[in-house]
Each structure stands twice: as C-alpha cells, then as structure tokens.
GROMACS .gro file of C-alpha atoms in nm:
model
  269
    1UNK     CA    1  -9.303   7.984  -8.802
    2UNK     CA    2  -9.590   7.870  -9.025
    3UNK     CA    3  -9.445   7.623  -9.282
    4UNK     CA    4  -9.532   7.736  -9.641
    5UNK     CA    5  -9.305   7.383  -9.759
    6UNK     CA    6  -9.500   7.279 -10.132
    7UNK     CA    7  -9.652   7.569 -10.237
    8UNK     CA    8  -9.528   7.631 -10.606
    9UNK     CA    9  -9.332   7.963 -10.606
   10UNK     CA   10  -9.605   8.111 -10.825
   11UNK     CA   11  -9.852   8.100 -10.533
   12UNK     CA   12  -9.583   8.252 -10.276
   13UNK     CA   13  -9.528   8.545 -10.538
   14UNK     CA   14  -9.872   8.619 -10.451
   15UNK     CA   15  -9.891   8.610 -10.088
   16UNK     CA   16  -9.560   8.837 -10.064
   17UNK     CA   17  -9.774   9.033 -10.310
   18UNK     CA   18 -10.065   9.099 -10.122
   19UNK     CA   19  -9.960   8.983  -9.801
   20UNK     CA   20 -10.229   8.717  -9.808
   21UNK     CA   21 -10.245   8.315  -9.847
   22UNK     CA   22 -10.563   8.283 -10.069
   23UNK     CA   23 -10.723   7.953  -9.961
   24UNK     CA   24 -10.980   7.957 -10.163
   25UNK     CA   25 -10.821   8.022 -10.466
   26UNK     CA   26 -10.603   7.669 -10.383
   27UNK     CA   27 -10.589   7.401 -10.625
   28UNK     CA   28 -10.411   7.048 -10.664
   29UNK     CA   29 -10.145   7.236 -10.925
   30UNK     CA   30 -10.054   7.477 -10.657
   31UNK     CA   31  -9.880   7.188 -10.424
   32UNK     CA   32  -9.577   7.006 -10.544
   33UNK     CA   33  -9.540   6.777 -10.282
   34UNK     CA   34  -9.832   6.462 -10.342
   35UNK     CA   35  -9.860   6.137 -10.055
   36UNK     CA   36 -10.043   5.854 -10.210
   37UNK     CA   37 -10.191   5.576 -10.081
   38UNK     CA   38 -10.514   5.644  -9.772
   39UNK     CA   39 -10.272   5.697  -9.531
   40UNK     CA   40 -10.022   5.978  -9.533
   41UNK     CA   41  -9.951   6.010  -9.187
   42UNK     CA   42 -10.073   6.279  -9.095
   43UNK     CA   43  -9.917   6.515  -8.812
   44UNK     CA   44 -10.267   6.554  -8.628
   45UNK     CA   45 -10.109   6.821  -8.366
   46UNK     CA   46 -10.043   7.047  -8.648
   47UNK     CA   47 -10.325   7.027  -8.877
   48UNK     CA   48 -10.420   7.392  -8.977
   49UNK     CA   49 -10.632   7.337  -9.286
   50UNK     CA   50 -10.797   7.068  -9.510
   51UNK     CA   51 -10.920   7.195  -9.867
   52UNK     CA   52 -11.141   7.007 -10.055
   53UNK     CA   53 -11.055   6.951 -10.417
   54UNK     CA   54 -11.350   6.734 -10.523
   55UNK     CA   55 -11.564   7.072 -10.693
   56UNK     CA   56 -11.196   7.148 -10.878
   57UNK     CA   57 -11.206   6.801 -11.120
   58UNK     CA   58 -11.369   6.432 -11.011
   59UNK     CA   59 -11.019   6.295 -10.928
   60UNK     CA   60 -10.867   6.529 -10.728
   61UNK     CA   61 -10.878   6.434 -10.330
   62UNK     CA   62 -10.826   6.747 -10.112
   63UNK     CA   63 -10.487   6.947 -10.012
   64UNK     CA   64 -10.356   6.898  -9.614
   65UNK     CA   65 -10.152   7.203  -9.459
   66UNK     CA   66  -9.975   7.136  -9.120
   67UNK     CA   67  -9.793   7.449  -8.961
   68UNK     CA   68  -9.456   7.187  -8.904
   69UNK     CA   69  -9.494   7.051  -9.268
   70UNK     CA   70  -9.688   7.277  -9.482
   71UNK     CA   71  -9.873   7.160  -9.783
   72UNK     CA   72  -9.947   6.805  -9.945
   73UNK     CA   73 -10.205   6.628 -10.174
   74UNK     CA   74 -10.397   6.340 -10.104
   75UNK     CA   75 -10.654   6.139 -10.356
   76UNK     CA   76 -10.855   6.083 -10.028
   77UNK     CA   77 -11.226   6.336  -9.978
   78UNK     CA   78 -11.122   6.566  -9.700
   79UNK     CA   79 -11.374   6.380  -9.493
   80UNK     CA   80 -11.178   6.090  -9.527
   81UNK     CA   81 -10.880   6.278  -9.427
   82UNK     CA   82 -11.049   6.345  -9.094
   83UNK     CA   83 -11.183   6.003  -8.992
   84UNK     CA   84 -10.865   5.917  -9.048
   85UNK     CA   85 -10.862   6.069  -8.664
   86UNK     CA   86 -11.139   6.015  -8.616
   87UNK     CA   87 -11.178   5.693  -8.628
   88UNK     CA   88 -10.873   5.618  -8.385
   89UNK     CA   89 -10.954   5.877  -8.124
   90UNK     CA   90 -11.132   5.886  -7.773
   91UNK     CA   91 -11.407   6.131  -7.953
   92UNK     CA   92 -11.645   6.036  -8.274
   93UNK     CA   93 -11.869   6.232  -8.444
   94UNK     CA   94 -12.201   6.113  -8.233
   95UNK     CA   95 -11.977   6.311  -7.966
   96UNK     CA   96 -12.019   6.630  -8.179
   97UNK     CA   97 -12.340   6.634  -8.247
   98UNK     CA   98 -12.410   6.581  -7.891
   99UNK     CA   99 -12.153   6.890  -7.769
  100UNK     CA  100 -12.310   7.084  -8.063
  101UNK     CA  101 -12.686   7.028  -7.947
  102UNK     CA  102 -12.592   7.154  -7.614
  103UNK     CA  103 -12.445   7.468  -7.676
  104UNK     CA  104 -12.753   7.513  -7.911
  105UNK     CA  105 -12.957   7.477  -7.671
  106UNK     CA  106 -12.762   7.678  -7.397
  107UNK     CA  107 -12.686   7.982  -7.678
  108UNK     CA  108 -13.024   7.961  -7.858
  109UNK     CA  109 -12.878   8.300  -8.025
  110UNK     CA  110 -12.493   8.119  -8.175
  111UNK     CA  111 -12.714   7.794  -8.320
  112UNK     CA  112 -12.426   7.588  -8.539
  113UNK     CA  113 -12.602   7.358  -8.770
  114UNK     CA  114 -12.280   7.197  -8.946
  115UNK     CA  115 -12.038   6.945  -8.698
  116UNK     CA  116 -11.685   7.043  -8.612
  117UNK     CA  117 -11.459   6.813  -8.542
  118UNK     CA  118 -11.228   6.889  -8.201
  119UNK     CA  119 -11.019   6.707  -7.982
  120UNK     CA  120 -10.701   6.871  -7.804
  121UNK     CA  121 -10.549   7.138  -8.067
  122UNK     CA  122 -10.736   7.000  -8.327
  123UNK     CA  123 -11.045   7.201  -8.365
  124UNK     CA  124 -11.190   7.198  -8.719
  125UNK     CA  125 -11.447   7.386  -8.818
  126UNK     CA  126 -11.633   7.367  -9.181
  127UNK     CA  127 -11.555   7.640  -9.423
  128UNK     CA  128 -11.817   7.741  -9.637
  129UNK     CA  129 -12.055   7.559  -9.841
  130UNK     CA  130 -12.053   7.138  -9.977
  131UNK     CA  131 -11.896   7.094 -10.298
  132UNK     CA  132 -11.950   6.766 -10.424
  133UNK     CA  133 -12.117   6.639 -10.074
  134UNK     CA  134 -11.774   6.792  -9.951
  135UNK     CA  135 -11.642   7.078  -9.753
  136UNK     CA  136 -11.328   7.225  -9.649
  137UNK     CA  137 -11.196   7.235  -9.258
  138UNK     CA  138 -11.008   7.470  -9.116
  139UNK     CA  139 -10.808   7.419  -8.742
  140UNK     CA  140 -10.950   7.709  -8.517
  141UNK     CA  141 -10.672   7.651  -8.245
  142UNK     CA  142 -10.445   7.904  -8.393
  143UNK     CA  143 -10.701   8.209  -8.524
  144UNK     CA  144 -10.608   8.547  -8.394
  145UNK     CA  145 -10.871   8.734  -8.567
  146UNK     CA  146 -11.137   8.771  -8.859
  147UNK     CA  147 -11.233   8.986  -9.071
  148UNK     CA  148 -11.437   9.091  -9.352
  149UNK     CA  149 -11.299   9.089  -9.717
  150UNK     CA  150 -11.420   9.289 -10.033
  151UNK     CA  151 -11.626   8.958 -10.072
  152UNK     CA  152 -11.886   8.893  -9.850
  153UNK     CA  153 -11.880   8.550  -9.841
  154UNK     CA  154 -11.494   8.513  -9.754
  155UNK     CA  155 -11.317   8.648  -9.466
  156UNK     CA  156 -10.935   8.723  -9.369
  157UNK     CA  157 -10.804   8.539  -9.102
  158UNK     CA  158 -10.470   8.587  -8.895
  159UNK     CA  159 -10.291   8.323  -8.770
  160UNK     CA  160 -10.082   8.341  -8.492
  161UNK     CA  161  -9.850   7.993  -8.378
  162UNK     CA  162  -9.690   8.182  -8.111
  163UNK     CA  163  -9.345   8.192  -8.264
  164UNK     CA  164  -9.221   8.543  -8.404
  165UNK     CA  165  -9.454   8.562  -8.727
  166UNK     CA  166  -9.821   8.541  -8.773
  167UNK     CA  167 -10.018   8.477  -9.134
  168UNK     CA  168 -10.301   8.617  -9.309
  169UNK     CA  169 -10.526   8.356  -9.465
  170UNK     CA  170 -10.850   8.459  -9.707
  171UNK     CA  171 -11.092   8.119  -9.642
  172UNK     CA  172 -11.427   8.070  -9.817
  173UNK     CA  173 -11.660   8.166  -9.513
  174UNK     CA  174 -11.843   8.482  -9.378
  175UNK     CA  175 -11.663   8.656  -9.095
  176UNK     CA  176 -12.004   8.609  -8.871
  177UNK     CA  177 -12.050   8.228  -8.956
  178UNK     CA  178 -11.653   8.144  -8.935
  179UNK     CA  179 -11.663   8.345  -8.570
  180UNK     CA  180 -11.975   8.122  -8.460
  181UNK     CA  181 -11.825   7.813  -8.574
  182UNK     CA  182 -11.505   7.852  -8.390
  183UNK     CA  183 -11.706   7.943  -8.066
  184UNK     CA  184 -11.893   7.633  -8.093
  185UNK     CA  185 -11.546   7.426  -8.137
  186UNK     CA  186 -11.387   7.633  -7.830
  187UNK     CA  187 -11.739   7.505  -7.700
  188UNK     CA  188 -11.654   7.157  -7.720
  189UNK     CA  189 -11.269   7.183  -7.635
  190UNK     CA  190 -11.408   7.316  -7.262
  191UNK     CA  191 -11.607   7.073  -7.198
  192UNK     CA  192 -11.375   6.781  -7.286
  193UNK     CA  193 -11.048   6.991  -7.100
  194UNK     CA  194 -11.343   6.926  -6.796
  195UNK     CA  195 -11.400   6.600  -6.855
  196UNK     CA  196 -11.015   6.562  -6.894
  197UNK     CA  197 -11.010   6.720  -6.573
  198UNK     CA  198 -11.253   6.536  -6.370
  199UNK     CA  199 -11.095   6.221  -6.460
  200UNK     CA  200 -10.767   6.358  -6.360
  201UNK     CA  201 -10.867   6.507  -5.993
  202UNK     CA  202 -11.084   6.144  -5.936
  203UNK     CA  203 -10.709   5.968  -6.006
  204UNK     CA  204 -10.574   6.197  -5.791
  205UNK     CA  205 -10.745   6.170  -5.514
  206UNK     CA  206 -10.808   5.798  -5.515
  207UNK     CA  207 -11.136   5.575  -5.470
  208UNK     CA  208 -11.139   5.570  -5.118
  209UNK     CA  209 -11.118   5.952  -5.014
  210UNK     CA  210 -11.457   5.990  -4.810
  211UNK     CA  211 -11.673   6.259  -5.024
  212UNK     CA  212 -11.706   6.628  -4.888
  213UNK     CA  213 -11.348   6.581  -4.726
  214UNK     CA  214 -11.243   6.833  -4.979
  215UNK     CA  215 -11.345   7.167  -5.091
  216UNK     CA  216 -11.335   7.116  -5.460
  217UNK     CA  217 -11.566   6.824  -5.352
  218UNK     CA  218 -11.882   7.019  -5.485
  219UNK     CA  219 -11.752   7.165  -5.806
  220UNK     CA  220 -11.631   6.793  -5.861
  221UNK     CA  221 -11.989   6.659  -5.829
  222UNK     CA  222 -12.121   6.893  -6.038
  223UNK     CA  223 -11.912   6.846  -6.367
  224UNK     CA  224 -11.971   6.490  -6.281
  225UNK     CA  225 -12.330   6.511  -6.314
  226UNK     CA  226 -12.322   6.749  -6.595
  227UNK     CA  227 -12.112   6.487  -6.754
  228UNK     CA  228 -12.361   6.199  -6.686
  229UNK     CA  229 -12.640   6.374  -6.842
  230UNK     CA  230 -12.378   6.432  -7.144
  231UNK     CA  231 -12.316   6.098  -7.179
  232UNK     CA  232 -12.690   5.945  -7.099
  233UNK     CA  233 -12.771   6.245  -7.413
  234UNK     CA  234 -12.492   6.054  -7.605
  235UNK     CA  235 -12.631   5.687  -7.561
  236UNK     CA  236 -13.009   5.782  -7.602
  237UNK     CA  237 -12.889   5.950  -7.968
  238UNK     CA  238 -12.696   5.608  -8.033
  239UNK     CA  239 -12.961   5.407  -7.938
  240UNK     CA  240 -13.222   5.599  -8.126
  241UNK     CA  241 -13.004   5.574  -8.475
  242UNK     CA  242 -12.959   5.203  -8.424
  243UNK     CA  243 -13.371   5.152  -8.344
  244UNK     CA  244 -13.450   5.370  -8.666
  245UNK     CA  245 -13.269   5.196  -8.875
  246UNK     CA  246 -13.454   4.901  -8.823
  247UNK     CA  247 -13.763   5.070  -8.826
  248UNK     CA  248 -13.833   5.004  -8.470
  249UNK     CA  249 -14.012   5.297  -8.316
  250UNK     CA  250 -13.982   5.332  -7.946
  251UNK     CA  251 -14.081   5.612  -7.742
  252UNK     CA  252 -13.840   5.883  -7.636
  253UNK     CA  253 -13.905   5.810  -7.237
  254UNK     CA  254 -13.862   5.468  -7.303
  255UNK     CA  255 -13.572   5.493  -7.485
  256UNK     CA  256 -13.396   5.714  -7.204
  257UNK     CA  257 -13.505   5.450  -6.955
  258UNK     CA  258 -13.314   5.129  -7.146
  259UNK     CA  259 -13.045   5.335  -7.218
  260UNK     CA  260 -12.968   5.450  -6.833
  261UNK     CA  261 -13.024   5.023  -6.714
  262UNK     CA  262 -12.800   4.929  -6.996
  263UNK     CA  263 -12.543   5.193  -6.828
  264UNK     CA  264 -12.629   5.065  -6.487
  265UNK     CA  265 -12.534   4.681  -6.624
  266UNK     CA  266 -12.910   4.608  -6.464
  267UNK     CA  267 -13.092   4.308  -6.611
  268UNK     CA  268 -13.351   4.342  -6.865
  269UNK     CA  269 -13.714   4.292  -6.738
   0.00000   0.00000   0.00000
C-alpha cells in the first residue's frame, strides 16, 4: 500500500472526498513531518514524487513522497534533492542527455526536450513547467494510466505498487506530454537493463570463451557496439562542454577522433 504518512488530515478529507491526491494543489503546510539539514536520507527505491515549493514562498525547499514513507519537507530545491542521487550513482545527467538525444533521433515523432532522470525504479520525469528555475519530478515506475482532467494542463494518474490498492494522483502536466515523457524514461531504463545485461552475460561467460562459440554470440556483439557508439556519443558531448568553456573551438570530426584515442589509451601525436 501507498503510504499517505504526513499528510495533514485536512488534505486526506479531500482525497477520500474526491477520490483523488491533488499534487498540484500541495504545499509545505500540507506535510507535518519536516527533515532538515541537505541530507534526509532519502529511500531512493521508493521515490514516487518530488514537488517543488520554490513558486509557493522564497524559503520553502520542495516536498519528497516515498510509497514506504510517504510525505516529508526539505529546505533543499527539488533539484538538489535529486543530485543527491545523482551525484553518487553509476549514471549523471550527461548520461541523459545522451539517452534522450537518441531516442530523439530514433522517434523523430516523441521528441522530449526536458531531461529525466532514471536509473533502476527510479525514473523521474519533469512535471510541468519551471517555477523559480525549478520543476517538479514525478517516478514513472509505478504509473498505470493517464488521463485527461477538466483542466487541460493537468492530468489524472493511477498508481499501481502491486500490492492490493492503487491511487489516483492529479499532477501539473498534459496527459500527451506526461505519456511522452515517461516513454522516453522507459527509453532509457532499456537501454541501461542492456547494458546491465551485456556486462552480466560477458562475466558469465568469462574472457577466454573463443567468440562465435555461442549463439547469443551475435546479439552480444551487437548491443556491444550499439553501446560503444553510446558511450563514444557520451565522451564527444563531455569533451565538447569542457573545450567551450574555454573558448576553444575544435571541429566536430576532430573532436570525435581525440575522444576515441583518449578511449583507446593511444598516445597523443
């Protein structure tokens, strides 16, 4: 079951009123339970939702929900709140925007021009428009279905933790955009599950099984280059940031070419 733990019992009046968890009628007020401090310790397998606060008053951080723990404050931006993972994972955010450019270019119909963040069940999304140069994240791991809402711009979303009760949610977001940007996430959760993989069959099999001795052999070699060309993508976009920040213009072909003998460990000419 969903944990609904620090909500104030005026905002679960209304969701056994209506049968719906407004999100984006959420404000600091409505949670009892605050963490200081700029690390609350955050159960990252459970993560549902982040809401920003920042638009509501200057000093107000952003509310957490976890479906184990349910709702806390924090003064930290709800960006903040994610780099908290961020910055510890295996994944970073040049990662997105490398995943993201892919599937744009592979769906040129489903473009997604904000970054989600995923790795494993975490797969946040952005919800809506930036208040105060912040928005608000929701986890797409858990989404059943959307729909629309009297309001255009919002949509009603059912979650569904696989235990015996699901939730309706109303989030700041229109049905079509929300739908995209969970695609894009499920996007990115594939092709790190296949990186996952590959690693895992290469362990399994050892260093010094001859190649082709094994049917999966092709499909192995495949993901493997797919993931090279992922990662030289990666580099190139590092490598680019770094040069432009210096002002140091260099030539995309060029730029591919140092990237792939600083990968190679070659020396310099």
């Amino acid at each position: 079951m969903i944990s609904l733990r620090g909500l104030t019992t005026e905002s679960r009046t209304g969701l056994q009123r209506t049968g719906v968890l407004n999100l984006v009628d959420l404000h600091p007020e409505d949670v009892t339970i605050e963490i200081p401090g700029d690390d609350p310790e955050i159960d990252w397998e459970h993560v549902l939702y982040i809401k920003n606060c920042r638009g509501y008053d200057k000093y107000s951080g952003s509310i957490v929900w976890t479906t184990t723990g349910g709702f806390f404050r924090t003064p930290l931006s709800a960006i903040k709140v994610i780099n908290l993972r961020a910055n510890t994972g295996v994944v970073c955010w040049l990662d997105m925007k490398v995943y993201r450019d892919l599937m744009n270019r592979e769906y040129l119909h489903q473009q997604v021009s904000t970054l989600p963040y995923v790795l494993g069940n975490l797969q946040l999304v952005t919800i809506g428009a930036k208040v105060n140069s912040q928005y608000s994240w929701l986890n797409c791991t858990i989404i059943n279905t959307i729909n629309r809402t009297a309001y255009e711009t919002h949509s009603e979303v059912l979650l569904d933790d696989g235990f015996d009760e699901s939730l309706m949610i109303e989030v700041g977001e229109r049905p079509g955009t929300l739908k995209k940007k969970a695609r894009c996430a499920a996007y990115i959760h594939r092709n790190e599950q296949q990186h996952l993989g590959l690693i895992q069959a290469q362990h399994r099999a050892g260093y010094g099984v001859r190649r082709g001795a094994h049917p999966n052999d092709t499909y192995l070699a495949d993901i493997r280059a797919a993931l090279h060309a992922l990662h030289i993508s990666r580099d190139v976009r590092l490598v680019r940031q770094a040069f432009d920040n210096i002002q140091y213009p260099m030539p995309n072909d060029q730029l591919r070419k140092l990237v792939i003998t600083i990968r190679q460990d070659e020396r310099l000419n």
